[in-house]
Amino acid sequence: MEIYLDNSATTKPYQEVIDKVVYALNTDYANPSSIHRKGIEVEKNIKLIRQNISRSIGAKDKEIYFTSGGTESNNTIIRGVVSIHKKRKNHIISTTIEHPSVLNTLKDLEDDGCEVTYLKVDEHGRINLDELKEAIKPTTCLITIMHVNNEVGVVQPIQEIGKYLKSLSEKIYLHVDAVQSYSKINFKPSRYNIDFMSVSGHKFHGPKGIGFMYIKENNRLKPMLTGGGQEIGIRSGTENTPGVYGLGEAVKIINENLDKTIEKIAKLKNLLKDEIIKNIEGIKVNSSDDGVCHILNISFSGIKGEVLLHYLEQRGLYVSTGSACSSKKKGSHVLNEMKLTKDEIEGAIRFSLSDLNTEEEILETVKIVKESVTDLRSIIGRK
Ligand SMILES: Cc1ncc(COP(=O)(O)O)c(C=O)c1O
């Protein structure tokens, strides 16, 4: 039996997604910019997909721009907005627990003379709204904050931030990295007063290398890629048609019954948490109870997360020690910022679920984890 609980790193594509990708490669392979019938057919299909995506978040079609995913969306938005405003306003506010695609972009902008304030987080990974308000300066042009953290699943108060920014007389743009929240929280960027948003297809059973940006109507940014002027000049380059078709299918399926899907995943996550608490000693749950539906981060004391991960892998259970991007490096910057002890950081495992998981898999997971933890602790001489 194979149990895949590493869905924050990436998800298994739906079969319908794979079929659409193959269809695009086999049949709809024409360039959507071509003016012959085959090209126009592809252009028409992309238009329908854009429409479906915009509807899923209550946006307008022209507010959706296809990109290669979360990293490109984050880079394009942060660099593109700052580039327009930095002569007059070069201050950015973010947090210490962002994804590397944001943190390393900000680092680069700091090297170029921008000023960045990194908000600290509490023991649950949450920022303090008052600290955000205090950090705002006359030179602040952008606030970039992730909606849901990919390692512990904490949800930031985006709606409150948006509401506060709307009340200010001076415009400050709000960018939200929604890579871990799109399809896991049912929300509309316009209701949250979000100006820019990043989404990635492979986090909800779409293909890798495709995603989209939401850019609120009339908001401007300097494009990172120049060329043929595709995506209204914001993202040049021949459209990734197989990716867009696959993404469109994933969006369609996940939004068919979103609230029910979210409820199902949350129920499985809570079952996993409750059963681990009940059955395994010496653990600490690092994800707060009001976190996102699909992420559960737990530290197993006296055990190295990496060793446990490989132990679990032998029995067909796939998890992660942190984010896929940081798991090959030492330690988690997120758990570090949450002030966990060294033992807790080293012993952390992230279980991340999807709608494809079942209750049977969760109960089997608890059994495998319990036996593995017991084995490893006995090997290293602990009870
Ligand atoms: C919160 C967050 N932002 C951005 C990304 C990057 O997305 P992509 O893999 O599509 O570049 C990830 C992926 O792990 C993520 O979890």
Short mmCIF file of C-alpha atoms and ligand atoms in Angstrom, two decimals:
data_model
loop_
_atom_site.label_atom_id
_atom_site.label_comp_id
_atom_site.label_asym_id
_atom_site.label_seq_id
_atom_site.Cartn_x
_atom_site.Cartn_y
_atom_site.Cartn_z
CA MET A 1 0.00 0.00 0.00
CA GLU A 2 1.28 3.43 -0.91
CA ILE A 3 0.10 6.38 1.20
CA TYR A 4 0.98 9.81 -0.13
CA LEU A 5 0.85 12.54 2.53
CA ASP A 6 3.18 15.09 0.93
CA ASN A 7 0.53 17.13 -0.86
CA SER A 8 1.96 20.52 0.15
CA ALA A 9 5.06 19.65 -1.86
CA THR A 10 2.98 18.56 -4.82
CA THR A 11 -0.15 16.59 -5.59
CA LYS A 12 -0.91 13.66 -7.86
CA PRO A 13 -2.61 15.02 -10.99
CA TYR A 14 -6.23 13.98 -11.48
CA GLN A 15 -6.62 11.46 -14.34
CA GLU A 16 -8.88 14.00 -16.12
CA VAL A 17 -6.00 16.52 -15.91
CA ILE A 18 -3.60 14.04 -17.50
CA ASP A 19 -6.16 13.34 -20.25
CA LYS A 20 -6.51 17.08 -21.00
CA VAL A 21 -2.73 17.56 -21.14
CA VAL A 22 -2.44 14.63 -23.58
CA TYR A 23 -5.33 16.06 -25.65
CA ALA A 24 -3.58 19.43 -25.87
CA LEU A 25 -0.34 17.77 -26.95
CA ASN A 26 -1.99 15.42 -29.45
CA THR A 27 -4.78 17.53 -30.87
CA ASP A 28 -4.82 21.16 -29.73
CA TYR A 29 -1.14 21.75 -30.41
CA ALA A 30 -1.56 24.89 -32.54
CA ASN A 31 -0.28 28.22 -31.31
CA PRO A 32 -3.18 30.22 -29.86
CA SER A 33 -1.71 33.33 -31.51
CA SER A 34 -2.01 31.75 -34.99
CA ILE A 35 -4.90 33.17 -36.95
CA HIS A 36 -5.90 29.95 -38.70
CA ARG A 37 -8.78 27.78 -37.54
CA LYS A 38 -6.62 25.46 -35.41
CA GLY A 39 -5.04 28.39 -33.60
CA ILE A 40 -8.37 30.09 -33.03
CA GLU A 41 -9.81 26.88 -31.55
CA VAL A 42 -7.00 26.77 -28.96
CA GLU A 43 -7.39 30.48 -28.21
CA LYS A 44 -11.10 29.94 -27.63
CA ASN A 45 -10.43 27.07 -25.21
CA ILE A 46 -7.89 29.12 -23.26
CA LYS A 47 -10.44 31.91 -23.00
CA LEU A 48 -12.99 29.49 -21.52
CA ILE A 49 -10.45 28.19 -19.02
CA ARG A 50 -9.54 31.75 -17.99
CA GLN A 51 -13.25 32.39 -17.48
CA ASN A 52 -13.61 29.31 -15.31
CA ILE A 53 -10.63 30.33 -13.17
CA SER A 54 -11.83 33.91 -12.75
CA ARG A 55 -15.26 32.64 -11.68
CA SER A 56 -13.67 30.37 -9.08
CA ILE A 57 -12.42 33.45 -7.23
CA GLY A 58 -15.10 35.97 -8.19
CA ALA A 59 -12.70 37.91 -10.44
CA LYS A 60 -12.87 39.30 -13.95
CA ASP A 61 -11.33 37.35 -16.84
CA LYS A 62 -8.83 40.12 -17.53
CA GLU A 63 -7.57 39.88 -13.94
CA ILE A 64 -6.14 36.35 -14.54
CA TYR A 65 -2.65 35.89 -16.07
CA PHE A 66 -1.08 32.49 -16.69
CA THR A 67 2.47 31.92 -15.43
CA SER A 68 4.68 28.92 -14.74
CA GLY A 69 3.49 28.76 -11.11
CA GLY A 70 4.05 30.15 -7.66
CA THR A 71 7.70 31.12 -7.93
CA GLU A 72 7.25 33.05 -11.16
CA SER A 73 4.05 34.72 -9.95
CA ASN A 74 5.71 35.83 -6.70
CA ASN A 75 8.77 37.15 -8.56
CA THR A 76 6.73 38.92 -11.25
CA ILE A 77 4.41 40.64 -8.81
CA ILE A 78 6.94 41.69 -6.17
CA ARG A 79 9.63 42.84 -8.62
CA GLY A 80 7.09 44.32 -11.04
CA VAL A 81 5.23 46.41 -8.46
CA VAL A 82 8.37 47.60 -6.68
CA SER A 83 9.98 48.52 -9.98
CA ILE A 84 7.19 50.99 -10.73
CA HIS A 85 7.19 52.64 -7.31
CA LYS A 86 10.74 52.40 -5.97
CA LYS A 87 11.88 55.88 -6.93
CA ARG A 88 9.40 57.42 -4.50
CA LYS A 89 8.49 54.47 -2.28
CA ASN A 90 10.97 51.67 -1.74
CA HIS A 91 9.77 50.10 1.51
CA ILE A 92 8.22 46.60 1.57
CA ILE A 93 6.66 44.74 4.47
CA SER A 94 6.70 40.95 4.65
CA THR A 95 7.20 38.20 7.24
CA THR A 96 10.09 36.02 8.36
CA ILE A 97 8.27 32.80 7.39
CA GLU A 98 7.57 33.37 3.71
CA HIS A 99 8.39 30.83 1.01
CA PRO A 100 11.96 31.14 -0.42
CA SER A 101 10.50 32.46 -3.69
CA VAL A 102 9.46 35.55 -1.72
CA LEU A 103 12.33 35.75 0.80
CA ASN A 104 15.05 35.44 -1.83
CA THR A 105 13.30 37.93 -4.11
CA LEU A 106 13.16 40.41 -1.23
CA LYS A 107 16.83 39.78 -0.45
CA ASP A 108 17.66 40.61 -4.04
CA LEU A 109 15.62 43.83 -3.87
CA GLU A 110 17.40 44.79 -0.62
CA ASP A 111 20.71 44.40 -2.48
CA ASP A 112 19.26 46.81 -5.04
CA GLY A 113 18.55 49.44 -2.37
CA CYS A 114 15.01 48.62 -1.21
CA GLU A 115 14.15 48.51 2.47
CA VAL A 116 12.28 45.48 3.83
CA THR A 117 10.61 45.02 7.22
CA TYR A 118 10.16 41.36 8.14
CA LEU A 119 7.35 40.88 10.65
CA LYS A 120 7.99 38.28 13.34
CA VAL A 121 5.51 35.53 14.18
CA ASP A 122 4.23 34.05 17.45
CA GLU A 123 4.54 30.42 18.57
CA HIS A 124 1.77 29.42 16.13
CA GLY A 125 3.42 31.23 13.21
CA ARG A 126 0.91 34.09 13.20
CA ILE A 127 1.83 37.73 12.64
CA ASN A 128 0.55 40.53 14.87
CA LEU A 129 -1.70 43.01 13.06
CA ASP A 130 -0.64 45.89 15.33
CA GLU A 131 3.00 45.26 14.45
CA LEU A 132 2.08 45.40 10.78
CA LYS A 133 0.29 48.72 11.28
CA GLU A 134 3.31 50.12 13.15
CA ALA A 135 5.68 48.99 10.40
CA ILE A 136 3.93 51.10 7.74
CA LYS A 137 5.91 54.18 6.66
CA PRO A 138 5.26 56.97 4.15
CA THR A 139 7.61 55.04 1.82
CA THR A 140 5.77 51.70 2.05
CA CYS A 141 4.60 50.60 -1.40
CA LEU A 142 3.93 46.88 -0.96
CA ILE A 143 2.92 44.35 1.67
CA THR A 144 3.61 40.77 0.62
CA ILE A 145 2.28 38.05 2.92
CA MET A 146 1.48 34.40 2.39
CA HIS A 147 -2.10 33.39 3.12
CA VAL A 148 -1.20 29.92 4.40
CA ASN A 149 2.25 28.81 5.46
CA ASN A 150 3.44 25.71 3.60
CA GLU A 151 5.22 24.11 6.58
CA VAL A 152 2.76 24.49 9.46
CA GLY A 153 -0.46 25.63 7.79
CA VAL A 154 -0.99 28.79 9.84
CA VAL A 155 -3.51 31.17 8.23
CA GLN A 156 -2.56 34.87 8.29
CA PRO A 157 -5.24 37.54 8.85
CA ILE A 158 -5.35 38.66 5.22
CA GLN A 159 -8.91 39.95 5.35
CA GLU A 160 -8.10 42.20 8.33
CA ILE A 161 -4.93 43.45 6.62
CA GLY A 162 -6.87 44.23 3.44
CA LYS A 163 -9.57 46.04 5.40
CA TYR A 164 -7.00 48.14 7.24
CA LEU A 165 -5.12 49.05 4.06
CA LYS A 166 -8.37 50.12 2.45
CA SER A 167 -8.97 52.56 5.31
CA LEU A 168 -5.66 54.37 4.67
CA SER A 169 -5.58 57.50 2.56
CA GLU A 170 -2.31 56.49 0.86
CA LYS A 171 -2.41 53.43 -1.44
CA ILE A 172 -0.33 50.46 -0.29
CA TYR A 173 -0.56 47.36 -2.48
CA LEU A 174 -1.31 43.96 -0.95
CA HIS A 175 0.21 40.85 -2.54
CA VAL A 176 -0.85 37.45 -1.24
CA ASP A 177 1.02 34.22 -1.93
CA ALA A 178 -2.05 31.99 -2.11
CA VAL A 179 -0.21 28.88 -3.30
CA GLN A 180 -1.26 26.89 -0.21
CA SER A 181 -4.69 28.49 0.22
CA TYR A 182 -6.30 28.43 -3.23
CA SER A 183 -8.63 25.39 -3.21
CA LYS A 184 -8.12 24.92 0.56
CA ILE A 185 -9.89 28.10 1.74
CA ASN A 186 -12.98 29.37 -0.07
CA PHE A 187 -12.29 33.10 -0.46
CA LYS A 188 -12.53 35.91 -2.99
CA PRO A 189 -9.56 38.26 -3.40
CA SER A 190 -11.80 41.25 -4.11
CA ARG A 191 -13.64 40.79 -0.79
CA TYR A 192 -10.29 40.68 1.00
CA ASN A 193 -9.08 43.81 -0.83
CA ILE A 194 -6.17 41.86 -2.32
CA ASP A 195 -4.36 43.62 -5.18
CA PHE A 196 -2.17 40.76 -6.41
CA MET A 197 -2.26 37.03 -5.78
CA SER A 198 -0.11 34.01 -6.74
CA VAL A 199 -1.49 30.52 -7.40
CA SER A 200 0.22 27.27 -8.49
CA GLY A 201 -1.49 24.41 -10.36
CA HIS A 202 0.49 21.46 -9.05
CA LYS A 203 -0.72 22.05 -5.49
CA PHE A 204 -4.28 21.02 -6.39
CA HIS A 205 -3.85 18.09 -8.80
CA GLY A 206 -2.93 20.18 -11.84
CA PRO A 207 0.31 19.86 -13.83
CA LYS A 208 3.64 21.26 -12.66
CA GLY A 209 4.99 24.42 -14.29
CA ILE A 210 1.66 26.19 -14.61
CA GLY A 211 -0.18 28.65 -12.39
CA PHE A 212 -1.71 32.06 -12.49
CA MET A 213 -1.57 35.55 -11.06
CA TYR A 214 -4.61 37.55 -10.04
CA ILE A 215 -3.96 41.21 -10.77
CA LYS A 216 -6.79 43.51 -9.73
CA GLU A 217 -8.09 45.58 -12.62
CA ASN A 218 -6.11 48.79 -13.20
CA ASN A 219 -3.20 47.70 -10.95
CA ARG A 220 0.05 48.06 -12.82
CA LEU A 221 3.35 46.23 -12.73
CA LYS A 222 6.47 46.17 -14.87
CA PRO A 223 6.59 42.80 -16.73
CA MET A 224 9.57 40.59 -15.96
CA LEU A 225 9.48 38.94 -19.41
CA THR A 226 9.29 40.98 -22.57
CA GLY A 227 8.59 39.49 -25.96
CA GLY A 228 5.54 38.73 -28.08
CA GLY A 229 3.14 40.45 -25.70
CA GLN A 230 1.08 37.40 -24.65
CA GLU A 231 -1.08 37.71 -21.52
CA ILE A 232 -1.79 41.37 -22.28
CA GLY A 233 1.93 42.06 -22.33
CA ILE A 234 2.38 41.02 -18.68
CA ARG A 235 3.88 37.59 -19.43
CA SER A 236 5.33 37.15 -22.89
CA GLY A 237 6.07 33.71 -24.32
CA THR A 238 3.97 31.19 -26.24
CA GLU A 239 1.25 29.93 -23.93
CA ASN A 240 1.90 26.61 -22.14
CA THR A 241 -1.21 25.14 -23.70
CA PRO A 242 -0.96 21.62 -22.20
CA GLY A 243 -0.36 23.22 -18.80
CA VAL A 244 -3.28 25.62 -19.17
CA TYR A 245 -5.62 22.82 -20.28
CA GLY A 246 -4.55 20.66 -17.32
CA LEU A 247 -4.84 23.58 -14.90
CA GLY A 248 -8.31 24.37 -16.23
CA GLU A 249 -9.43 20.81 -15.60
CA ALA A 250 -8.03 20.81 -12.04
CA VAL A 251 -9.77 24.13 -11.30
CA LYS A 252 -13.03 22.71 -12.66
CA ILE A 253 -12.88 19.53 -10.58
CA ILE A 254 -11.69 21.11 -7.33
CA ASN A 255 -14.34 23.82 -7.46
CA GLU A 256 -17.25 21.48 -8.23
CA ASN A 257 -17.83 20.99 -4.54
CA LEU A 258 -15.17 23.05 -2.81
CA ASP A 259 -16.75 23.45 0.63
CA LYS A 260 -17.41 19.71 0.88
CA THR A 261 -13.87 18.92 -0.28
CA ILE A 262 -12.36 21.26 2.31
CA GLU A 263 -14.55 19.72 4.98
CA LYS A 264 -13.46 16.20 3.96
CA ILE A 265 -9.75 17.06 4.10
CA ALA A 266 -10.13 18.85 7.47
CA LYS A 267 -11.92 15.81 8.90
CA LEU A 268 -9.10 13.51 7.79
CA LYS A 269 -6.48 15.89 9.19
CA ASN A 270 -8.25 16.08 12.54
CA LEU A 271 -8.55 12.30 12.65
CA LEU A 272 -4.81 12.01 11.99
CA LYS A 273 -4.01 14.56 14.70
CA ASP A 274 -6.35 13.03 17.31
CA GLU A 275 -5.13 9.49 16.67
CA ILE A 276 -1.46 10.51 16.85
CA ILE A 277 -2.08 12.37 20.12
CA LYS A 278 -3.97 9.35 21.50
CA ASN A 279 -1.47 6.71 20.40
CA ILE A 280 2.01 8.21 20.45
CA GLU A 281 3.85 9.71 23.41
CA GLY A 282 6.43 12.48 23.30
CA ILE A 283 4.97 14.52 20.48
CA LYS A 284 4.23 18.22 19.97
CA VAL A 285 1.66 19.45 17.46
CA ASN A 286 3.14 22.50 15.73
CA SER A 287 0.07 23.36 13.64
CA SER A 288 -2.57 25.41 15.42
CA ASP A 289 -6.16 24.13 15.65
CA ASP A 290 -7.45 26.95 13.43
CA GLY A 291 -4.85 26.23 10.71
CA VAL A 292 -5.57 25.28 7.10
CA CYS A 293 -7.42 22.01 6.39
CA HIS A 294 -4.56 20.02 4.84
CA ILE A 295 -1.33 20.60 6.81
CA LEU A 296 -0.34 18.95 10.09
CA ASN A 297 3.16 19.50 11.45
CA ILE A 298 4.23 17.35 14.42
CA SER A 299 7.53 16.98 16.30
CA PHE A 300 8.52 13.55 17.61
CA SER A 301 10.89 14.00 20.52
CA GLY A 302 14.26 12.29 20.50
CA ILE A 303 13.95 11.39 16.80
CA LYS A 304 15.43 13.00 13.72
CA GLY A 305 12.64 13.85 11.28
CA GLU A 306 14.79 12.88 8.34
CA VAL A 307 15.50 9.42 9.76
CA LEU A 308 11.80 8.89 10.50
CA LEU A 309 10.89 10.05 6.98
CA HIS A 310 13.11 7.40 5.40
CA TYR A 311 11.86 4.77 7.87
CA LEU A 312 8.26 5.58 6.88
CA GLU A 313 9.18 5.53 3.19
CA GLN A 314 10.25 1.86 3.59
CA ARG A 315 6.66 1.11 4.48
CA GLY A 316 5.15 3.07 1.63
CA LEU A 317 4.28 6.21 3.59
CA TYR A 318 5.44 9.48 2.03
CA VAL A 319 5.74 12.60 4.20
CA SER A 320 8.08 15.54 4.47
CA THR A 321 10.35 17.09 7.08
CA GLY A 322 9.40 20.63 6.12
CA SER A 323 8.86 22.25 2.79
CA ALA A 324 10.15 20.38 -0.25
CA CYS A 325 12.32 23.37 -1.10
CA SER A 326 14.00 23.58 2.29
CA SER A 327 14.00 19.92 3.24
CA LYS A 328 17.35 19.30 1.62
CA LYS A 329 18.92 22.13 3.63
CA LYS A 330 19.52 22.22 7.37
CA GLY A 331 16.62 23.14 9.64
CA SER A 332 13.39 24.96 9.05
CA HIS A 333 13.38 28.76 9.12
CA VAL A 334 9.66 28.64 9.91
CA LEU A 335 9.94 26.41 13.00
CA ASN A 336 12.98 28.41 14.05
CA GLU A 337 10.98 31.65 13.89
CA MET A 338 8.20 29.97 15.90
CA LYS A 339 10.87 29.48 18.61
CA LEU A 340 10.73 25.70 18.72
CA THR A 341 13.60 23.95 20.50
CA LYS A 342 16.40 22.29 18.51
CA ASP A 343 14.99 18.84 19.34
CA GLU A 344 11.52 19.89 18.21
CA ILE A 345 12.82 21.35 14.95
CA GLU A 346 14.93 18.28 14.20
CA GLY A 347 12.05 15.92 15.02
CA ALA A 348 9.43 17.69 12.88
CA ILE A 349 7.39 15.91 10.23
CA ARG A 350 4.85 17.54 7.92
CA PHE A 351 1.84 15.47 6.95
CA SER A 352 -0.06 17.16 4.13
CA LEU A 353 -3.31 15.76 2.83
CA SER A 354 -5.50 16.00 -0.23
CA ASP A 355 -9.01 15.02 -1.26
CA LEU A 356 -7.58 11.79 -2.69
CA ASN A 357 -6.69 10.47 0.79
CA THR A 358 -9.04 8.15 2.69
CA GLU A 359 -9.87 7.41 6.32
CA GLU A 360 -8.38 3.94 5.90
CA GLU A 361 -5.08 5.51 4.82
CA ILE A 362 -5.08 7.83 7.83
CA LEU A 363 -5.60 4.97 10.30
CA GLU A 364 -2.88 2.95 8.56
CA THR A 365 -0.60 6.01 8.75
CA VAL A 366 -1.04 6.24 12.53
CA LYS A 367 -0.22 2.55 12.87
CA ILE A 368 2.93 2.86 10.73
CA VAL A 369 4.10 6.06 12.48
CA LYS A 370 3.52 4.58 15.95
CA GLU A 371 5.49 1.41 15.14
CA SER A 372 8.28 3.37 13.47
CA VAL A 373 8.62 5.88 16.30
CA THR A 374 8.66 3.02 18.86
CA ASP A 375 11.33 1.17 16.83
CA LEU A 376 13.52 4.24 16.39
CA ARG A 377 13.27 5.23 20.04
CA SER A 378 14.21 1.73 21.16
CA ILE A 379 17.20 1.76 18.79
CA ILE A 380 18.47 5.00 20.32
CA GLY A 381 17.73 3.75 23.85
CA ARG A 382 14.60 5.68 24.71
CA LYS A 383 11.24 4.39 25.77
C1 LIG B 1 3.66 29.05 -0.17
C2 LIG B 1 4.34 28.72 -1.45
N1 LIG B 1 4.68 29.70 -2.30
C3 LIG B 1 5.29 29.45 -3.48
C4 LIG B 1 5.61 28.17 -3.86
C5 LIG B 1 6.28 27.93 -5.18
O1 LIG B 1 5.37 27.43 -6.12
P1 LIG B 1 5.90 26.69 -7.46
O2 LIG B 1 6.36 25.34 -7.03
O3 LIG B 1 4.69 26.63 -8.34
O4 LIG B 1 6.96 27.54 -8.03
C6 LIG B 1 5.30 27.11 -3.00
C7 LIG B 1 5.68 25.72 -3.35
O5 LIG B 1 6.06 24.93 -2.53
C8 LIG B 1 4.64 27.40 -1.77
O6 LIG B 1 4.30 26.41 -0.93
#
